[in-house]
The first five atom37 places (N, CA, C, CB, O) and aatype in JSON, in Angstrom:
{
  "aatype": [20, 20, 20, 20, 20, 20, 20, 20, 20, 20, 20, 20, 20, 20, 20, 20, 20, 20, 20, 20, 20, 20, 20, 20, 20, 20, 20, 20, 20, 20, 20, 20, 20, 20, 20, 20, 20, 20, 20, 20, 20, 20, 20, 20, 20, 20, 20, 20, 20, 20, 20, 20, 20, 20, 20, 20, 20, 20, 20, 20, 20, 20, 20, 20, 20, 20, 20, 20, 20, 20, 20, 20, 20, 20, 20, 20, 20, 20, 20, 20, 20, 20, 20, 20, 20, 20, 20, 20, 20, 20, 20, 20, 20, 20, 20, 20, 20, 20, 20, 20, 20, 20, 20, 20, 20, 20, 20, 20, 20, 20, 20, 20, 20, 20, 20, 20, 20, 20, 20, 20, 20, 20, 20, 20, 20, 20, 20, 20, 20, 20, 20, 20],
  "atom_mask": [
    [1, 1, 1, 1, 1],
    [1, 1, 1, 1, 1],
    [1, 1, 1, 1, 1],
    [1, 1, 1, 1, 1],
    [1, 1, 1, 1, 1],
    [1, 1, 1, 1, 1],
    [1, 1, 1, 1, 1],
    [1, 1, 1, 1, 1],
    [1, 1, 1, 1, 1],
    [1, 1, 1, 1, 1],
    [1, 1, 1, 1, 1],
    [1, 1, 1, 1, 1],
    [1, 1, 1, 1, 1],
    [1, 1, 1, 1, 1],
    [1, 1, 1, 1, 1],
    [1, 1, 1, 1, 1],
    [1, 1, 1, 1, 1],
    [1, 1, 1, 1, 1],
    [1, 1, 1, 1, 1],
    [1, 1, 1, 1, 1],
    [1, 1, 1, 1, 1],
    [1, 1, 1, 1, 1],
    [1, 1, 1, 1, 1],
    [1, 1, 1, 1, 1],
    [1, 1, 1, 1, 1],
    [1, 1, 1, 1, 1],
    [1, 1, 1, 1, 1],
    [1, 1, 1, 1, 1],
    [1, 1, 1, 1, 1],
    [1, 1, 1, 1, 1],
    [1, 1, 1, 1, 1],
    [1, 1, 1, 1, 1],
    [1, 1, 1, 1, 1],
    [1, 1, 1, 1, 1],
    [1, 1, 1, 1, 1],
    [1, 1, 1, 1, 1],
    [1, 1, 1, 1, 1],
    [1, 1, 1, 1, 1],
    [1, 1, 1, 1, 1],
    [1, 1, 1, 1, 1],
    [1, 1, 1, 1, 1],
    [1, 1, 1, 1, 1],
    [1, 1, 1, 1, 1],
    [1, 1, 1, 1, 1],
    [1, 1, 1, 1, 1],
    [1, 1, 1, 1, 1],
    [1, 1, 1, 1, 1],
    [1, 1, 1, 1, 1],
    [1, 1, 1, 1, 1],
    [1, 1, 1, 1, 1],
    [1, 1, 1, 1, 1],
    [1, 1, 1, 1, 1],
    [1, 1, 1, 1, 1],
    [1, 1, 1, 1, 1],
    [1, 1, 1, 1, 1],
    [1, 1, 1, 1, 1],
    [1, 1, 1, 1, 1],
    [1, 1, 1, 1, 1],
    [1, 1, 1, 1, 1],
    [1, 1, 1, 1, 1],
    [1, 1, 1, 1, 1],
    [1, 1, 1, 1, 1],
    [1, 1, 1, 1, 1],
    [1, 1, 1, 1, 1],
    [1, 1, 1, 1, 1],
    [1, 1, 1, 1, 1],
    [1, 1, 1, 1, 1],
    [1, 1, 1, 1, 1],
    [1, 1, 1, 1, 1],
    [1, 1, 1, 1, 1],
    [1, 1, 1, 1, 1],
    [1, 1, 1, 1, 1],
    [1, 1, 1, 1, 1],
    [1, 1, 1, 1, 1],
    [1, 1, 1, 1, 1],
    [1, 1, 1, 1, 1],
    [1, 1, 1, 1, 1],
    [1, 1, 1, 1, 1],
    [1, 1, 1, 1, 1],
    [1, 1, 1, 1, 1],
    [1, 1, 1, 1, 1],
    [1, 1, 1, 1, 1],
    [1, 1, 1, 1, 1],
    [1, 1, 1, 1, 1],
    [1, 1, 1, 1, 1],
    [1, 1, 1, 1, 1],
    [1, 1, 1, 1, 1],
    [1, 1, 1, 1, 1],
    [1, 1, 1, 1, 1],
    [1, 1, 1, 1, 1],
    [1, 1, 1, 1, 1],
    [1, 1, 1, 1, 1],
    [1, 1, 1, 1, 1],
    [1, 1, 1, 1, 1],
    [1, 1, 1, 1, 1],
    [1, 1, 1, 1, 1],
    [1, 1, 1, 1, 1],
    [1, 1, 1, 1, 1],
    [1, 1, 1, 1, 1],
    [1, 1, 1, 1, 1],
    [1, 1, 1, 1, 1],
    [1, 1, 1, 1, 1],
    [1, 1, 1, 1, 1],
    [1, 1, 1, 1, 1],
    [1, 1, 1, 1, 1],
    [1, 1, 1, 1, 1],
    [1, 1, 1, 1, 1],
    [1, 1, 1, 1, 1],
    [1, 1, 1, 1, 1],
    [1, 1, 1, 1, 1],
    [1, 1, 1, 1, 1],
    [1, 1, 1, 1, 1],
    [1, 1, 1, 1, 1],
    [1, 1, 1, 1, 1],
    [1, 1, 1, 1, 1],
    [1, 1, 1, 1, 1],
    [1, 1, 1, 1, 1],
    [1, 1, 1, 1, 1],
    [1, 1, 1, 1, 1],
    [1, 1, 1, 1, 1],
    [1, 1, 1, 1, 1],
    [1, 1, 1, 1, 1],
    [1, 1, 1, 1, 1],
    [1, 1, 1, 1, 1],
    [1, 1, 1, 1, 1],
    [1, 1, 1, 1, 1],
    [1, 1, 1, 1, 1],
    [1, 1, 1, 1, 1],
    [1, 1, 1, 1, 1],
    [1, 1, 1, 1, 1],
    [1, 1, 1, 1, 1],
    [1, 1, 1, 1, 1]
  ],
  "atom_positions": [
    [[20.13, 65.45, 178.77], [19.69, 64.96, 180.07], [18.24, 64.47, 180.0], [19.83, 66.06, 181.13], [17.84, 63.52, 180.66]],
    [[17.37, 65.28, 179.02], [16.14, 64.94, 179.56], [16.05, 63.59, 178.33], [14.82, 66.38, 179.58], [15.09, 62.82, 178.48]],
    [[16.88, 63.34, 177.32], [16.83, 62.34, 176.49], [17.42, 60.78, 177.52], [17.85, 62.88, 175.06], [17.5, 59.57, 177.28]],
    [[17.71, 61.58, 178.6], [18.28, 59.46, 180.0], [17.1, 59.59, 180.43], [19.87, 59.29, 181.97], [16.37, 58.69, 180.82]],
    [[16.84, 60.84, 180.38], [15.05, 60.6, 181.57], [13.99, 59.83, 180.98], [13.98, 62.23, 181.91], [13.33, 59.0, 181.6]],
    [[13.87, 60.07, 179.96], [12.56, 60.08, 179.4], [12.89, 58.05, 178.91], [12.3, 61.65, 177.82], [12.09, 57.12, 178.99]],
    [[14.41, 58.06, 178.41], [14.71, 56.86, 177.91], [14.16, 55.7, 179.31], [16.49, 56.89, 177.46], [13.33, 54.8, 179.3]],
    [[15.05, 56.24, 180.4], [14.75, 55.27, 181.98], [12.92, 55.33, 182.05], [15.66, 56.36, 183.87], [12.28, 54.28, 182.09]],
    [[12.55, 56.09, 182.06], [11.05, 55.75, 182.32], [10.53, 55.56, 181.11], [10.22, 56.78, 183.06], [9.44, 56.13, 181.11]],
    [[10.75, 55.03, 179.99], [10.46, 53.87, 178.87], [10.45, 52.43, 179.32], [11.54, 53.91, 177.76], [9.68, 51.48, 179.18]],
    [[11.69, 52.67, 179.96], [12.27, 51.18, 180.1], [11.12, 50.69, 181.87], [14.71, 51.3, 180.39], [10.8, 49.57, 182.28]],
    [[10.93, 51.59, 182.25], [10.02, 51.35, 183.75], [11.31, 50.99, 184.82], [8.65, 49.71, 183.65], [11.82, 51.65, 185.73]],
    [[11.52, 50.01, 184.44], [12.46, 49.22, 185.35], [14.24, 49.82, 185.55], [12.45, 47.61, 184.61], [14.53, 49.79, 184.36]],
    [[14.97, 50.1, 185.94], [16.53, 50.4, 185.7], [17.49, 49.62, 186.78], [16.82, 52.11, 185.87], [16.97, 49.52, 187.89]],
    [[18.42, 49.22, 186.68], [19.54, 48.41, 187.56], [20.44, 48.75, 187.77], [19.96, 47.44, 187.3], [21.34, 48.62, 186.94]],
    [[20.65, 49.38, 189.03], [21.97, 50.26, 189.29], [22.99, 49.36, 189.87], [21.72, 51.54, 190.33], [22.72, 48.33, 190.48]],
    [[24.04, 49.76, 189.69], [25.36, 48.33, 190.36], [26.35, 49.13, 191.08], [26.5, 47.25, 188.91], [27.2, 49.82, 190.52]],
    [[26.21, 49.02, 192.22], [27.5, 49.86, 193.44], [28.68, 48.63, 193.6], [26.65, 50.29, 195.55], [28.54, 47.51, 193.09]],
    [[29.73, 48.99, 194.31], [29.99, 48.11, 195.33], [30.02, 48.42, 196.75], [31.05, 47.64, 195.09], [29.76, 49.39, 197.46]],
    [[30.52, 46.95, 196.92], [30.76, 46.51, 198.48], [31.69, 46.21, 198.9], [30.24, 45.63, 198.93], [31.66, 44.99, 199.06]],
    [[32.89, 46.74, 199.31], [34.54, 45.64, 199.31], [35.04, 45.53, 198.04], [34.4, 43.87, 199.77], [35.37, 46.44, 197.27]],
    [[35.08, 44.25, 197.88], [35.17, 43.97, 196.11], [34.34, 43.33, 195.81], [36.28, 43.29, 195.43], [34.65, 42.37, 195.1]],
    [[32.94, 43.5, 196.16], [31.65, 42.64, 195.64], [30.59, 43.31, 195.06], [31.0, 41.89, 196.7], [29.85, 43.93, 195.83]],
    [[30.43, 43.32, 194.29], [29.78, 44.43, 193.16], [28.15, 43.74, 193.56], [30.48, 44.2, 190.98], [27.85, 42.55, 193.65]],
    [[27.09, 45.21, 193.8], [25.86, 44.74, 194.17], [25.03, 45.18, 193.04], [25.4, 45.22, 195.54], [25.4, 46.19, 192.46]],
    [[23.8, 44.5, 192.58], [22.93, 45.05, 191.65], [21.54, 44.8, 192.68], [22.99, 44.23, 189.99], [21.12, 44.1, 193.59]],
    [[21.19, 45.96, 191.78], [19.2, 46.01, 192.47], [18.4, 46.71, 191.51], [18.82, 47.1, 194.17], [18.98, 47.46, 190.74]],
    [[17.53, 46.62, 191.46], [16.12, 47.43, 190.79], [15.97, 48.75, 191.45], [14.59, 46.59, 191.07], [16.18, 49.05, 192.63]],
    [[15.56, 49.5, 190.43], [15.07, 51.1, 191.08], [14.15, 51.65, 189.87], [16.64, 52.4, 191.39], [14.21, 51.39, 188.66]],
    [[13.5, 52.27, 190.39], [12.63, 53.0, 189.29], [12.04, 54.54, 189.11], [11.54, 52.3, 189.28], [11.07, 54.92, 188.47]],
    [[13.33, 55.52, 190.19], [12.76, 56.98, 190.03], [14.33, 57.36, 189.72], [11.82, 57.84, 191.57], [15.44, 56.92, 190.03]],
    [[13.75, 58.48, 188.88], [14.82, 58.58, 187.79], [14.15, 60.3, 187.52], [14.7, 57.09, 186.21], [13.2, 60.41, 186.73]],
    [[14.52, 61.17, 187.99], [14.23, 62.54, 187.86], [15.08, 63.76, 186.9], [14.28, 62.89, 189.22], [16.05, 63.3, 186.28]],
    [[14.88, 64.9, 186.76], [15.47, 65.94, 186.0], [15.15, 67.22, 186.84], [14.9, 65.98, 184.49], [14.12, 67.89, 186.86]],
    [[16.74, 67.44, 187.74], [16.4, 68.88, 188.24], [17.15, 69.9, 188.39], [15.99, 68.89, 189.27], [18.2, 69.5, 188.89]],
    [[17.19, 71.01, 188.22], [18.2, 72.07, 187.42], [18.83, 71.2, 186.84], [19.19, 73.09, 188.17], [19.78, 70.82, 187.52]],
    [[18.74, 70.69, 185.85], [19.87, 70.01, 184.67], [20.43, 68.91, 185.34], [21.22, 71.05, 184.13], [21.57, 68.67, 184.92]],
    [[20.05, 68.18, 186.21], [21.0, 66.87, 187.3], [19.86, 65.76, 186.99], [21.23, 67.28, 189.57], [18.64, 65.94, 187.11]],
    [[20.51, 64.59, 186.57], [19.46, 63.44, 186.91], [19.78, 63.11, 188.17], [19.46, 62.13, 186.01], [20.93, 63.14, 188.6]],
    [[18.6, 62.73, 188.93], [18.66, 62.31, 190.36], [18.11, 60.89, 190.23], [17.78, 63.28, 191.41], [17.68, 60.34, 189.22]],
    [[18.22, 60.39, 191.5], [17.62, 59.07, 191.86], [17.34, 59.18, 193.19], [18.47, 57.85, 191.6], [17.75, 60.19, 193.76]],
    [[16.54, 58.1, 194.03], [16.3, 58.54, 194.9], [15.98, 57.02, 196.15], [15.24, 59.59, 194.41], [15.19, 56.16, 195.76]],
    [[16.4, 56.93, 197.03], [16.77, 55.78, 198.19], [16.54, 56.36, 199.36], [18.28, 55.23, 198.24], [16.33, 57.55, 199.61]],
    [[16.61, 55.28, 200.15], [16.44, 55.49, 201.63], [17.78, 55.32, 202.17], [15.4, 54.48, 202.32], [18.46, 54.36, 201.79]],
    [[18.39, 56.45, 203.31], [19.67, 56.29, 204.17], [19.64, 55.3, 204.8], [19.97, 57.22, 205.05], [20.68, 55.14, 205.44]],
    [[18.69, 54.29, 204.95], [18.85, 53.26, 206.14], [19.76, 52.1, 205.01], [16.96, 52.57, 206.99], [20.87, 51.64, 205.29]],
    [[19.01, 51.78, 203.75], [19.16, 51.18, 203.26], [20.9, 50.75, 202.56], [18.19, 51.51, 202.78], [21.59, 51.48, 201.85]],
    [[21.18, 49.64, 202.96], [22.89, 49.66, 202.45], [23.14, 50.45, 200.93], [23.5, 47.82, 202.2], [24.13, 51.17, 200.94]],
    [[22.51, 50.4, 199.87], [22.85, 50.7, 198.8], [23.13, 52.5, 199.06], [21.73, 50.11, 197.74], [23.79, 53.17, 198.27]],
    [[22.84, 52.75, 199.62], [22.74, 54.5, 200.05], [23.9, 54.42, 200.78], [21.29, 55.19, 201.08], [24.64, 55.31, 200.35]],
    [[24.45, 53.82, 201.67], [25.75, 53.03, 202.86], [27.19, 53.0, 201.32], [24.98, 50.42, 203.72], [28.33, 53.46, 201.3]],
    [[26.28, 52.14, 200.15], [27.39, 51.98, 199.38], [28.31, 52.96, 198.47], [27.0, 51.18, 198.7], [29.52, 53.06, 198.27]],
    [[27.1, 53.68, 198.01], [26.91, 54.95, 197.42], [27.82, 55.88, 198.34], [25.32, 55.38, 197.35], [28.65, 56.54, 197.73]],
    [[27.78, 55.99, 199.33], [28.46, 57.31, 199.96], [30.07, 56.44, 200.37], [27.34, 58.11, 201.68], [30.89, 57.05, 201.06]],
    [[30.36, 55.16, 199.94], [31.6, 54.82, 200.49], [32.2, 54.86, 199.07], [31.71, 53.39, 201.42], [33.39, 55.12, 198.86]],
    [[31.5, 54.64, 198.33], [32.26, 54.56, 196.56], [31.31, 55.04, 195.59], [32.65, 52.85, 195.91], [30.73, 54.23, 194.86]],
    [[31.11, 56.26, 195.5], [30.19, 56.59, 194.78], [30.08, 56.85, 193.32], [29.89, 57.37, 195.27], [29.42, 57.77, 192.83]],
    [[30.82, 55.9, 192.63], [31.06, 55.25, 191.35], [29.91, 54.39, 191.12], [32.38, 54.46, 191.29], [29.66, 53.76, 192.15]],
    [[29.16, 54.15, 190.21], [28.0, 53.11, 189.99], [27.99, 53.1, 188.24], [26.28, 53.71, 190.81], [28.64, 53.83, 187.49]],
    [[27.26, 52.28, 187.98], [26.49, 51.92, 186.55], [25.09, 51.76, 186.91], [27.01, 50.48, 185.78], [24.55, 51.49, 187.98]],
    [[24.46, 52.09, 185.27], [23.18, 52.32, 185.2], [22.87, 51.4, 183.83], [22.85, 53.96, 185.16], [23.34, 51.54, 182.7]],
    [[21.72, 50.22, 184.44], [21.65, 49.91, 183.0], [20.02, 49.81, 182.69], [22.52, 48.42, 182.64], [19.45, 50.32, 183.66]],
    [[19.45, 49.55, 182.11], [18.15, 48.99, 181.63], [17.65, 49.22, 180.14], [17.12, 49.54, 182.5], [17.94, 50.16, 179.4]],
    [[16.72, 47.94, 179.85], [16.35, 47.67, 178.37], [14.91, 48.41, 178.26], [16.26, 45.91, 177.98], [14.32, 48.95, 179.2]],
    [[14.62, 48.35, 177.41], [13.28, 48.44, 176.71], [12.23, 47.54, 176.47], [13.46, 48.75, 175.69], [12.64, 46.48, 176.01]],
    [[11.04, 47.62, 176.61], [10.32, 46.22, 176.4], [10.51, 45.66, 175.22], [8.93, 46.23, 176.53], [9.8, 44.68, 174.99]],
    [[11.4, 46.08, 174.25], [11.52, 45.3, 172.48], [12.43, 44.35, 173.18], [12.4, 46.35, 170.76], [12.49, 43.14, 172.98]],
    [[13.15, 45.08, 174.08], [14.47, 43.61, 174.36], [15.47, 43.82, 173.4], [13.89, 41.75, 174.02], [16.41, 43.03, 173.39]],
    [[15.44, 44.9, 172.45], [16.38, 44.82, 171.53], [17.39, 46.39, 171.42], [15.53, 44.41, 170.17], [18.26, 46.78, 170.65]],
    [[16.79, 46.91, 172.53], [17.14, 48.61, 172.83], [17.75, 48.85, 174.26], [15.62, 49.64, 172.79], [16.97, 48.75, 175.21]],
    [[18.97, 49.12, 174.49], [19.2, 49.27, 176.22], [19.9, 50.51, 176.15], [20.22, 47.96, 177.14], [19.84, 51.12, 175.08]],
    [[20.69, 51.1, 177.29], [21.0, 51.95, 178.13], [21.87, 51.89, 179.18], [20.15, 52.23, 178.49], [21.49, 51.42, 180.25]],
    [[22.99, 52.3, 179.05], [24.36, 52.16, 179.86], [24.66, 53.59, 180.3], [25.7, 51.53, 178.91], [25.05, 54.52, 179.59]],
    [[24.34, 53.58, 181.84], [24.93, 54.97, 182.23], [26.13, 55.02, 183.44], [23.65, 55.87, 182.74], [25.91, 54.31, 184.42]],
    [[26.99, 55.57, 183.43], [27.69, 55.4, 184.43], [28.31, 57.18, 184.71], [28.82, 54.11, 184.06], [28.17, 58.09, 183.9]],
    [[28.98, 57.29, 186.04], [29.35, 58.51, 186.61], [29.56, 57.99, 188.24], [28.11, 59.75, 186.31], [29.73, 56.85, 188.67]],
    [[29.48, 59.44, 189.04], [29.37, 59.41, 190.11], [28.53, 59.99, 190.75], [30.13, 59.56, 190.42], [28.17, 61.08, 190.3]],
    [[27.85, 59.45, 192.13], [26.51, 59.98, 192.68], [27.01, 60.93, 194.0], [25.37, 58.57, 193.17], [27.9, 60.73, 194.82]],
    [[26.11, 61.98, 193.88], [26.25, 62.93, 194.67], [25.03, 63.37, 195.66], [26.65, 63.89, 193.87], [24.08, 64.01, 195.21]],
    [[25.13, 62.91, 197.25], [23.94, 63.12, 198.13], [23.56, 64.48, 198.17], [24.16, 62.67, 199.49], [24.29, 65.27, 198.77]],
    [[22.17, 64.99, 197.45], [21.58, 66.32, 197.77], [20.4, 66.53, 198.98], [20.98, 66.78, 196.45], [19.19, 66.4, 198.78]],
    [[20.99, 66.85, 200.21], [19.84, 66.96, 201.27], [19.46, 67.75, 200.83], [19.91, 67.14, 202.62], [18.81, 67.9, 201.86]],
    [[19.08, 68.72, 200.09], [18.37, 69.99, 200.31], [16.71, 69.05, 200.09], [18.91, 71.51, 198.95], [16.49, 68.02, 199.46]],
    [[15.78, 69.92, 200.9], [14.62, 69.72, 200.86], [13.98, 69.97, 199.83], [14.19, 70.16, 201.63], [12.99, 69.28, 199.59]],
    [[14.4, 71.16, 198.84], [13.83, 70.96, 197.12], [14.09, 69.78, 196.56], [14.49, 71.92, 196.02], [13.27, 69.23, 195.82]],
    [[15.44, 69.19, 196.9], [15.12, 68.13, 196.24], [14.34, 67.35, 196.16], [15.61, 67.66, 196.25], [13.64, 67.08, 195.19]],
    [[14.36, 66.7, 197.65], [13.77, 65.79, 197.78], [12.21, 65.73, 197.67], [14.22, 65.46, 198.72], [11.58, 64.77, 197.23]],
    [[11.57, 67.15, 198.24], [10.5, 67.4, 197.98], [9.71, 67.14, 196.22], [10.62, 68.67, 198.52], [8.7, 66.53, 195.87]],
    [[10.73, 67.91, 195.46], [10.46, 67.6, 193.71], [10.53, 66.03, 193.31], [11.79, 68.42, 192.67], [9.65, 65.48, 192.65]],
    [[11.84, 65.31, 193.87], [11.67, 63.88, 193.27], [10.34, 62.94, 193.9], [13.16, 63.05, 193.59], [9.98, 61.91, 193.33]],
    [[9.79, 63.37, 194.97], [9.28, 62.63, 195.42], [7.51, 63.3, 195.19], [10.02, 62.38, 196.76], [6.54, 62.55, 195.31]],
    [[7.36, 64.66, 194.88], [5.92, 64.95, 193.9], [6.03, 64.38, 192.59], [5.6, 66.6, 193.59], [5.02, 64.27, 191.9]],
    [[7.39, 63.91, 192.09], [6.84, 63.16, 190.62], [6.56, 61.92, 191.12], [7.96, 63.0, 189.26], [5.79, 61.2, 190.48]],
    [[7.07, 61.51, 192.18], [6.4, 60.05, 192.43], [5.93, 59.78, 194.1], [7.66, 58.78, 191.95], [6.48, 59.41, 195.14]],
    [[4.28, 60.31, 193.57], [3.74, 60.28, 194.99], [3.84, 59.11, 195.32], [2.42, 60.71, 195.25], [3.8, 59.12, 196.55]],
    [[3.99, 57.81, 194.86], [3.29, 56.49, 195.46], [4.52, 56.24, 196.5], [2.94, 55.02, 194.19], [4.55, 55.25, 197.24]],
    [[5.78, 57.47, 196.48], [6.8, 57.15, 197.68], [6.32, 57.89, 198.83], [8.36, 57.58, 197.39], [7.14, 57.83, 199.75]],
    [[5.34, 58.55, 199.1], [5.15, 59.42, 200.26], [4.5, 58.45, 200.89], [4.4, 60.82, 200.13], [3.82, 59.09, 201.69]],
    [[4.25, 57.3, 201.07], [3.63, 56.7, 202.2], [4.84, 55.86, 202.98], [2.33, 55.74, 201.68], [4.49, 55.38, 204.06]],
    [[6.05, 55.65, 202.63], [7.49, 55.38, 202.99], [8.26, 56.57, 203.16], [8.17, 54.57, 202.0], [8.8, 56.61, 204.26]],
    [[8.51, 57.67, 202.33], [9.55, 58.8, 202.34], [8.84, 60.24, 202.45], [10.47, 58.74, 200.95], [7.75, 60.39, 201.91]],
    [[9.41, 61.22, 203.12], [9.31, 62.3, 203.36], [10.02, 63.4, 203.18], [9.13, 62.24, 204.1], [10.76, 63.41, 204.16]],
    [[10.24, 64.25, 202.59], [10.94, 65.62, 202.48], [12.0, 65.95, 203.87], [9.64, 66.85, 202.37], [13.23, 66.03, 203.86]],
    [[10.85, 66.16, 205.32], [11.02, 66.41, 206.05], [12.05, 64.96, 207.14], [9.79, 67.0, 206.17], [12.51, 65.08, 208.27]],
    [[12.09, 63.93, 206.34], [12.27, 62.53, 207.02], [13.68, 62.58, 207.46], [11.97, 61.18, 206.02], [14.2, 63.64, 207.09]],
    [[14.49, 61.81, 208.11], [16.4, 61.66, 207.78], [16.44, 60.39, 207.29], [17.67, 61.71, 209.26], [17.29, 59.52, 207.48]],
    [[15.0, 60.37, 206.35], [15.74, 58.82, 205.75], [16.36, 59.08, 204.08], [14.23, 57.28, 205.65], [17.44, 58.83, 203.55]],
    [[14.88, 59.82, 203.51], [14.98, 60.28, 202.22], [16.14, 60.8, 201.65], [14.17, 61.09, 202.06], [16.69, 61.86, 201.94]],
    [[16.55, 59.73, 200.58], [17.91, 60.31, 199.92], [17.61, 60.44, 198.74], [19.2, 59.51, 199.97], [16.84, 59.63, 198.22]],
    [[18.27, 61.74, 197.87], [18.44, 61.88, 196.51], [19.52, 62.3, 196.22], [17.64, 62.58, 195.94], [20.24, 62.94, 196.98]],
    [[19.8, 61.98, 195.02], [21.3, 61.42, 194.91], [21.08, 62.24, 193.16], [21.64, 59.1, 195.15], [20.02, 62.12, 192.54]],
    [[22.48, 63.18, 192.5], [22.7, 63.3, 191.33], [23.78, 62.35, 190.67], [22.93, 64.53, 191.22], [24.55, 61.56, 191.23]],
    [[23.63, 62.65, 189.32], [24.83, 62.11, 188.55], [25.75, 63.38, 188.0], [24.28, 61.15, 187.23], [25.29, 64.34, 187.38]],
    [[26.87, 63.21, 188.28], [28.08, 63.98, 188.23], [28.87, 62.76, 187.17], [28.85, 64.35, 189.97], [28.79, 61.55, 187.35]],
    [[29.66, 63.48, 186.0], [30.7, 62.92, 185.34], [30.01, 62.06, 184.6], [31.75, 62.36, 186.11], [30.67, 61.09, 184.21]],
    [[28.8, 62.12, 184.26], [27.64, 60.69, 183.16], [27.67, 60.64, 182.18], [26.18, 60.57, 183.01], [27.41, 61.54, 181.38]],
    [[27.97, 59.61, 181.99], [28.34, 59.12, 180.62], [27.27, 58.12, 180.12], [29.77, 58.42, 180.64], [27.56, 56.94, 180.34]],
    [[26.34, 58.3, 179.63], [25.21, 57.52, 178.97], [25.27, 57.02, 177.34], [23.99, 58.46, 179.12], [25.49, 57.78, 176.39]],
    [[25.04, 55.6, 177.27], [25.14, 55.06, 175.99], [23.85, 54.19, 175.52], [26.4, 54.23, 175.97], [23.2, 53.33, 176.1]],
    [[23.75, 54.76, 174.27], [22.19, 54.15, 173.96], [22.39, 52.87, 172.63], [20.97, 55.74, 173.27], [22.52, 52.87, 171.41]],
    [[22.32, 52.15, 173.41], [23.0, 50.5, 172.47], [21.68, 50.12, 172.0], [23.85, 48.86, 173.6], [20.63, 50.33, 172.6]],
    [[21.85, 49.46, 170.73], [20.56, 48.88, 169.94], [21.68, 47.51, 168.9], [19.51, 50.59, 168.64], [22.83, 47.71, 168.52]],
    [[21.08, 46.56, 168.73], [21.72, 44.96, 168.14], [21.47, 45.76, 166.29], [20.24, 42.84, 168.73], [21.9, 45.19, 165.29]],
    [[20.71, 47.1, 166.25], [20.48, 47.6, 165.24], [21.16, 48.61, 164.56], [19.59, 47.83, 165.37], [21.41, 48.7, 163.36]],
    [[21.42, 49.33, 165.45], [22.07, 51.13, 165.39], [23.36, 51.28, 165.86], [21.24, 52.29, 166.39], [23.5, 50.83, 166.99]],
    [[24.34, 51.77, 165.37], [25.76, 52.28, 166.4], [25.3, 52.69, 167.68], [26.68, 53.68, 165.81], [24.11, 52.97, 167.77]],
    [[26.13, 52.8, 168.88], [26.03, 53.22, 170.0], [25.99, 54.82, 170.01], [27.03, 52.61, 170.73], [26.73, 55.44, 169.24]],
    [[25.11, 55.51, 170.91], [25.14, 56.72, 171.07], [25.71, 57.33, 172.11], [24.16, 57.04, 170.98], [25.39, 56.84, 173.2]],
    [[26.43, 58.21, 172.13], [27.17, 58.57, 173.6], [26.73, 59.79, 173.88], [28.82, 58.62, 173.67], [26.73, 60.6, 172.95]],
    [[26.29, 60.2, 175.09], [26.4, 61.58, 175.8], [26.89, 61.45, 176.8], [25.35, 62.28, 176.07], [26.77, 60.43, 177.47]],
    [[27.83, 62.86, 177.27], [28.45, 63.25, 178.55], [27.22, 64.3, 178.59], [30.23, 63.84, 178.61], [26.61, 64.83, 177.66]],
    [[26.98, 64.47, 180.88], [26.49, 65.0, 180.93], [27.16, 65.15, 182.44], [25.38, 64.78, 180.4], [26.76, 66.02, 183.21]]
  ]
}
């Protein structure tokens, strides 16, 4: 687990892909946490992708490395954790969200991965697989 964490905040950037109907959405995200053993992520309830997430909560996870020659394929299912530890912990590793999100808010969502299956692809190396 802490080998997706550490990999996603290498990469800075990560691209998660939900759907919609049958219209598959991609976006940028960039908090990517480790708590009791769960990678989390973390969104706002207003926001549709949080809307998408709780109607099909199947997604992919991808992002590269700045070589451009190293990426990261994660997929599972996301699971909404209100508890206020959570949200409180994902959001002290990344203060620059407390001027938008709050512990105490009903917007703040954090979300685990259940059933993850992470693959570490290189144009160099065999693919690496972990279940987590």
């Amino acid at each position: 687990m802490q080998e997706v964490h550490d990999y996603l905040h290498e990469c800075g950037v990560f691209y998660i892909a939900t759907v919609e109907g049958d219209q598959p959405r991609v976006r940028p995200f960039g908090v990517a946490e480790v708590l009791n053993g769960k990678l989390y992520i973390q969104t706002g309830k207003k926001k549709k992708v949080f809307k998408q997430m709780m109607a099909n909560p199947k997604f992919e996870i991808t992002a590269v490395k700045p070589s451009g020659t190293e990426w990261i394929r994660i997929s599972g299912k996301l699971v909404n954790d209100d508890s206020r530890e959570a949200k409180a912990y994902v959001l002290d590793k990344n203060p620059e969200l407390k001027g938008m999100y709050s512990a105490d808010d009903d917007n703040t969502a954090v979300l685990y991965v259940t059933d993850g299956v992470a693959q570490f692809c290189s144009f160099s190396a065999p693919t690496k697989e972990i279940k987590f």
